[in-house]
Amino acid sequence: MGDDNTVRIGLLGCIRFASKFVRTVTQSSNAVIIAISDPSIETVNTFAAANNLSPETVLVYGSYEELLNDPRVDAVYLTMPVTQRAKWAVTAAEKKKHLLVEKPPAQNAAEIDKIVEACESNGVQFMDGTIWLHHKRTVKIRETMFDSGLLGDVRHMYSTMTTLVPEQVLERLTKEAMGLAGAIGELGWYPIGAALWAMSYQMPVSVKALPSSVATNSVGTILSCSASLQFGSTATATAIVHCSFLSQLSTDLAISGSKGSTHMNDYVIPYKEDTAWFEYTSGAKFAEMHIGWNMMPERVTVDCSGTEESQEATMLREFVRLVQGIKRGDSEADPRWQEISKKTQLVVDAVKKSVDIGCEVVYL
Amino acid sequence: MGDDNTVRIGLLGCIRFASKFVRTVTQSSNAVIIAISDPSIETVNTFAAANNLSPETVLVYGSYEELLNDPRVDAVYLTMPVTQRAKWAVTAAEKKKHLLVEKPPAQNAAEIDKIVEACESNGVQFMDGTIWLHHKRTVKIRETMFDSGLLGDVRHMYSTMTTLVPEQVLERLTKEAMGLAGAIGELGWYPIGAALWAMSYQMPVSVKALPSSVATNSVGTILSCSASLQFGSTATATAIVHCSFLSQLSTDLAISGSKGSTHMNDYVIPYKEDTAWFEYTSGAKFAEMHIGWNMMPERVTVDCSGTEESQEATMLREFVRLVQGIKRGDSEADPRWQEISKKTQLVVDAVKKSVDIGCEVVYL
């Protein structure tokens, strides 16, 4: 189970998607999965078998409570449906477990407040599972485009997260499964978060869902939505965010600035795990006589071929570093990650509210 | 001056930008510049010298009227300010000249109607100078993504045309120089046209300017604007178009469909004249365990290295082909190009109207 500095993690929820996290922890040198749980013991056993989690080293629980009562567990990874995440996050924090919560971590900002309050009262670290923020490429773009001044002031952004859900499944996307914000929470979380990231977490002054873009299924779950976000009191910077279960996979991020622009079409999960790139221009103009451009886009490639260099690994490393600091008594919980979650959720909520009130402007 | 099948072209307006057209005609085997004109004879002479147009072969006129009265001229290329284009296009058509008019060809759809009427009454061909529609790449995307079914139904589009104008020049962008629609006409013409092109010229049912995106200078010229276009009565397909004089050069076109998506960041003028590409995916999903995608984007490259393969050359070839057909008496003017111009202008007008009425929805 590793030495005292090792972070011992338990899973709350055994959805298939959690396999990736297990793989990442298994490859990590300072964290270990010591317990897994799900309300269905059958699900837990199937997950354990599928992920080579031996009963000799990994405890198997048929309820979240049992796992949370295990004092050996330092931290938990929550993947249950979004409608239950806040409740279990609060309970886990009260049991002094550090929290890594799948995104979106809650159904609205009020729920995030409760989680944050519980974390602060109990001195535990919070982080949501927005993996791309931890990718080496994300850090590299920040340096290359923003810190250097190559992009200038952000003027316009476009970001999407769309993924095609088969027609017969669309009707099964209930609010119980998806949360109240539907696609805006499940998918819109990414483009909204990307716009905030590009604005260094300056909040928009207003948001507005675009009426032409909103589609719902027969039970009222939002399946598709675009929205505009306005930063600053005039048209200083705007973002268009788009999320949909009706289009093929797209994860576009285009940022257009006063001096340069940058593009990625795979910002959420890069095409390949071992490498990722972005393209940019700065100072671009049409060439003399407008027969082309004065430059080609520059491609910056980031190598992630080491086993601990994937975006999951860098996220885990950051989470483990923070938890270790608290365990050793060297540091307190870092509020940065909960602030990012809260701001992202506030914008998700505002877009959802705009949809609810007929796509009117919502001020933040 | 070429044989009888050669199309003899005159320039109405000698702006610097027209050099590209002169170069293209010079490289062409079935068209020739025989006359140039501008209200300022000094401008004409400077242009002639700068473009190696010898007074021995090219007639030089200090007024548009003189050129239009020259019976040797078959066709004219109009580049004067947008506010004067409709007037001179009508006059030229009445003088039986075929028309290639720089985009936008007029200030509003009513003006286009007048041009079209004059062309039809006089049996002359009309085409506006939206060059990218003639690029070999544009044809290739149509085949690859649409005709083949790889894209499926269009769900969402994003298209931009932005170009940075220095701050001290922004105030000089008057309505007299720019036309009433400002950036929407001058720049928005492209993304609006791109959305229509992707929809095979199905018209949107409504458009809406996004309030957060609209910026004007002190004389009320629109400098920046985003708008959403809705095609079909539900959220079947939507487009976001963005134009601005406040951001660095960007010419993005992203089309997201039910089965695939395609991207270009240089659709208006390719980075390089001799080659151009687009990227697409079809059937893309996240790979097992979400550690990447199930495919990489496919890049399709189009070779344009021949002197008659640039988008200007292919546009000219199409224009000359149509004019030659009419000259020979084999065919009548092709209404396709005026229909495209008219539809594009109708959407430009609708976006402008939306801005004027406080960014309310405008139905078409």
Short mmCIF file of C-alpha atoms in Angstrom, two decimals, chain A residues 16-17 19-20 23 51 155-158 160-164 206 208 210-215 224 226 228-230 234-238 240 242 244 246-252 254 256-261 263 265-266 268-273 277 279 281-286 288-297 299 311-312 359 361, chain B residues 16-17 19-20 23 51 155-158 160-164 206 208 210-215 224 226 228-230 234-238 240 242 244 246-252 254 256-261 263 265-266 268-273 277 279 281-286 288-297 299 311-312 359 361:
data_model
loop_
_atom_site.label_atom_id
_atom_site.label_comp_id
_atom_site.label_asym_id
_atom_site.label_seq_id
_atom_site.Cartn_x
_atom_site.Cartn_y
_atom_site.Cartn_z
CA ARG A 16 -16.44 2.26 -16.94
CA PHE A 17 -14.89 5.67 -17.48
CA SER A 19 -10.78 2.73 -15.71
CA LYS A 20 -8.65 5.52 -17.11
CA ARG A 23 -4.67 3.05 -15.06
CA ASN A 51 -9.21 -3.46 -14.22
CA ARG A 155 -11.03 39.65 -28.60
CA HIS A 156 -13.01 36.61 -29.58
CA MET A 157 -13.16 32.96 -28.64
CA TYR A 158 -14.97 29.96 -30.01
CA THR A 160 -17.14 23.55 -28.52
CA MET A 161 -17.75 20.20 -26.97
CA THR A 162 -20.07 18.07 -29.04
CA THR A 163 -20.47 14.32 -29.08
CA LEU A 164 -23.03 12.31 -30.98
CA SER A 206 -23.22 38.73 -19.02
CA LYS A 208 -26.91 34.83 -23.34
CA LEU A 210 -28.73 31.72 -28.51
CA PRO A 211 -32.35 30.77 -29.14
CA SER A 212 -31.67 29.20 -32.49
CA SER A 213 -29.28 26.74 -30.89
CA VAL A 214 -31.34 25.28 -28.08
CA ALA A 215 -32.74 21.77 -28.55
CA SER A 224 -27.78 21.33 -27.57
CA SER A 226 -24.82 27.80 -27.92
CA SER A 228 -22.33 34.11 -26.04
CA LEU A 229 -20.29 35.36 -23.11
CA GLN A 230 -19.35 39.00 -22.78
CA THR A 234 -18.10 46.97 -24.06
CA ALA A 235 -17.29 44.45 -26.76
CA THR A 236 -13.81 43.98 -25.35
CA ALA A 237 -13.85 40.20 -25.48
CA THR A 238 -16.58 37.79 -26.37
CA ILE A 240 -19.12 31.72 -28.28
CA HIS A 242 -21.33 25.48 -28.13
CA SER A 244 -24.39 19.39 -28.30
CA LEU A 246 -26.47 16.05 -31.85
CA SER A 247 -23.13 16.52 -33.65
CA GLN A 248 -20.16 14.29 -34.14
CA LEU A 249 -17.29 14.69 -31.68
CA SER A 250 -15.82 18.18 -31.80
CA THR A 251 -13.64 19.91 -29.26
CA ASP A 252 -12.57 23.14 -30.91
CA ALA A 254 -10.04 29.12 -31.25
CA SER A 256 -8.48 35.41 -31.53
CA GLY A 257 -6.56 38.33 -30.08
CA SER A 258 -5.47 41.81 -30.99
CA LYS A 259 -2.07 40.49 -32.10
CA GLY A 260 -2.36 36.79 -32.69
CA SER A 261 -4.60 33.77 -32.65
CA HIS A 263 -6.26 27.00 -32.62
CA ASN A 265 -9.39 21.00 -32.42
CA ASP A 266 -8.71 18.50 -29.64
CA VAL A 268 -10.49 18.35 -24.24
CA ILE A 269 -8.71 15.09 -25.02
CA PRO A 270 -5.83 15.27 -27.51
CA TYR A 271 -6.03 13.02 -30.56
CA LYS A 272 -3.12 11.00 -29.21
CA GLU A 273 -2.01 10.47 -25.65
CA TRP A 277 0.07 20.39 -30.51
CA GLU A 279 -1.09 26.19 -33.93
CA THR A 281 -0.03 33.02 -35.82
CA SER A 282 1.01 36.39 -34.48
CA GLY A 283 1.18 39.51 -36.61
CA ALA A 284 -0.52 37.72 -39.48
CA LYS A 285 -1.65 39.74 -42.46
CA PHE A 286 -2.40 38.99 -46.03
CA GLU A 288 1.48 41.73 -50.70
CA MET A 289 -1.22 41.63 -53.39
CA HIS A 290 -3.30 39.34 -51.16
CA ILE A 291 -2.05 36.19 -52.81
CA GLY A 292 -1.49 34.46 -49.48
CA TRP A 293 -0.53 35.24 -45.89
CA ASN A 294 2.66 36.86 -44.68
CA MET A 295 3.31 33.73 -42.58
CA MET A 296 2.33 30.13 -42.07
CA PRO A 297 0.81 29.04 -38.77
CA ARG A 299 2.82 24.43 -34.83
CA GLN A 311 -2.96 14.82 -18.90
CA GLU A 312 -4.43 12.35 -16.40
CA CYS A 359 -32.70 33.25 -24.01
CA VAL A 361 -29.37 38.20 -21.24
CA ARG B 16 -3.89 48.83 -55.26
CA PHE B 17 -5.78 45.62 -54.60
CA SER B 19 -3.01 44.52 -59.05
CA LYS B 20 -3.79 40.93 -58.18
CA ARG B 23 -1.59 39.74 -62.65
CA ASN B 51 1.59 47.06 -62.93
CA ARG B 155 -25.48 20.99 -37.34
CA HIS B 156 -23.23 23.89 -36.46
CA MET B 157 -20.90 26.24 -38.24
CA TYR B 158 -18.43 28.83 -37.13
CA THR B 160 -14.88 34.44 -39.16
CA MET B 161 -13.24 37.19 -41.11
CA THR B 162 -11.26 39.53 -38.92
CA THR B 163 -8.42 41.84 -39.81
CA LEU B 164 -6.72 44.34 -37.60
CA SER B 206 -33.77 34.04 -38.93
CA LYS B 208 -29.68 37.70 -34.74
CA LEU B 210 -25.14 39.21 -30.63
CA PRO B 211 -25.27 42.37 -28.56
CA SER B 212 -22.06 41.65 -26.72
CA SER B 213 -20.17 41.56 -29.99
CA VAL B 214 -21.16 44.84 -31.59
CA ALA B 215 -18.64 47.67 -31.58
CA SER B 224 -17.15 44.30 -35.07
CA SER B 226 -21.08 38.40 -34.34
CA SER B 228 -26.20 33.65 -35.20
CA LEU B 229 -28.03 32.28 -38.21
CA GLN B 230 -30.75 29.69 -37.84
CA THR B 234 -35.96 24.01 -35.08
CA ALA B 235 -32.31 23.94 -34.09
CA THR B 236 -31.50 21.88 -37.18
CA ALA B 237 -28.47 23.89 -38.18
CA THR B 238 -27.00 27.05 -36.78
CA ILE B 240 -22.09 31.72 -35.82
CA HIS B 242 -17.98 36.83 -36.71
CA SER B 244 -14.13 42.45 -36.85
CA LEU B 246 -10.34 44.78 -33.97
CA SER B 247 -8.66 41.35 -34.11
CA GLN B 248 -5.67 40.05 -35.97
CA LEU B 249 -6.32 38.33 -39.29
CA SER B 250 -8.51 35.26 -38.88
CA THR B 251 -10.46 33.40 -41.53
CA ASP B 252 -11.79 30.33 -39.76
CA ALA B 254 -15.49 25.04 -38.97
CA SER B 256 -19.77 20.35 -37.62
CA GLY B 257 -22.17 17.73 -38.87
CA SER B 258 -24.08 14.72 -37.64
CA LYS B 259 -21.34 12.40 -38.93
CA GLY B 260 -18.22 14.45 -39.44
CA SER B 261 -16.61 17.84 -39.24
CA HIS B 263 -11.84 22.77 -40.50
CA ASN B 265 -8.27 28.51 -40.88
CA ASP B 266 -7.53 30.16 -44.21
CA VAL B 268 -10.81 33.31 -47.64
CA ILE B 269 -7.24 33.41 -48.93
CA PRO B 270 -5.13 30.28 -48.41
CA TYR B 271 -1.85 30.71 -46.56
CA LYS B 272 0.00 29.91 -49.77
CA GLU B 273 -1.06 30.41 -53.34
CA TRP B 277 -5.66 21.98 -47.52
CA GLU B 279 -8.83 18.73 -42.40
CA THR B 281 -12.86 13.67 -39.34
CA SER B 282 -15.85 11.44 -39.93
CA GLY B 283 -17.14 8.99 -37.35
CA ALA B 284 -14.79 10.42 -34.73
CA LYS B 285 -15.21 9.28 -31.15
CA PHE B 286 -13.01 9.18 -28.13
CA GLU B 288 -11.41 3.22 -25.57
CA MET B 289 -10.84 4.59 -22.04
CA HIS B 290 -10.90 8.12 -23.47
CA ILE B 291 -7.14 8.33 -23.77
CA GLY B 292 -7.36 9.82 -27.26
CA TRP B 293 -9.52 9.75 -30.38
CA ASN B 294 -10.36 6.76 -32.53
CA MET B 295 -8.79 8.57 -35.50
CA MET B 296 -6.55 11.43 -36.47
CA PRO B 297 -7.90 14.22 -38.66
CA ARG B 299 -5.68 16.31 -44.26
CA GLN B 311 -8.32 30.92 -56.90
CA GLU B 312 -8.14 34.17 -58.86
CA CYS B 359 -30.01 42.91 -31.69
CA VAL B 361 -34.25 38.49 -34.11
#
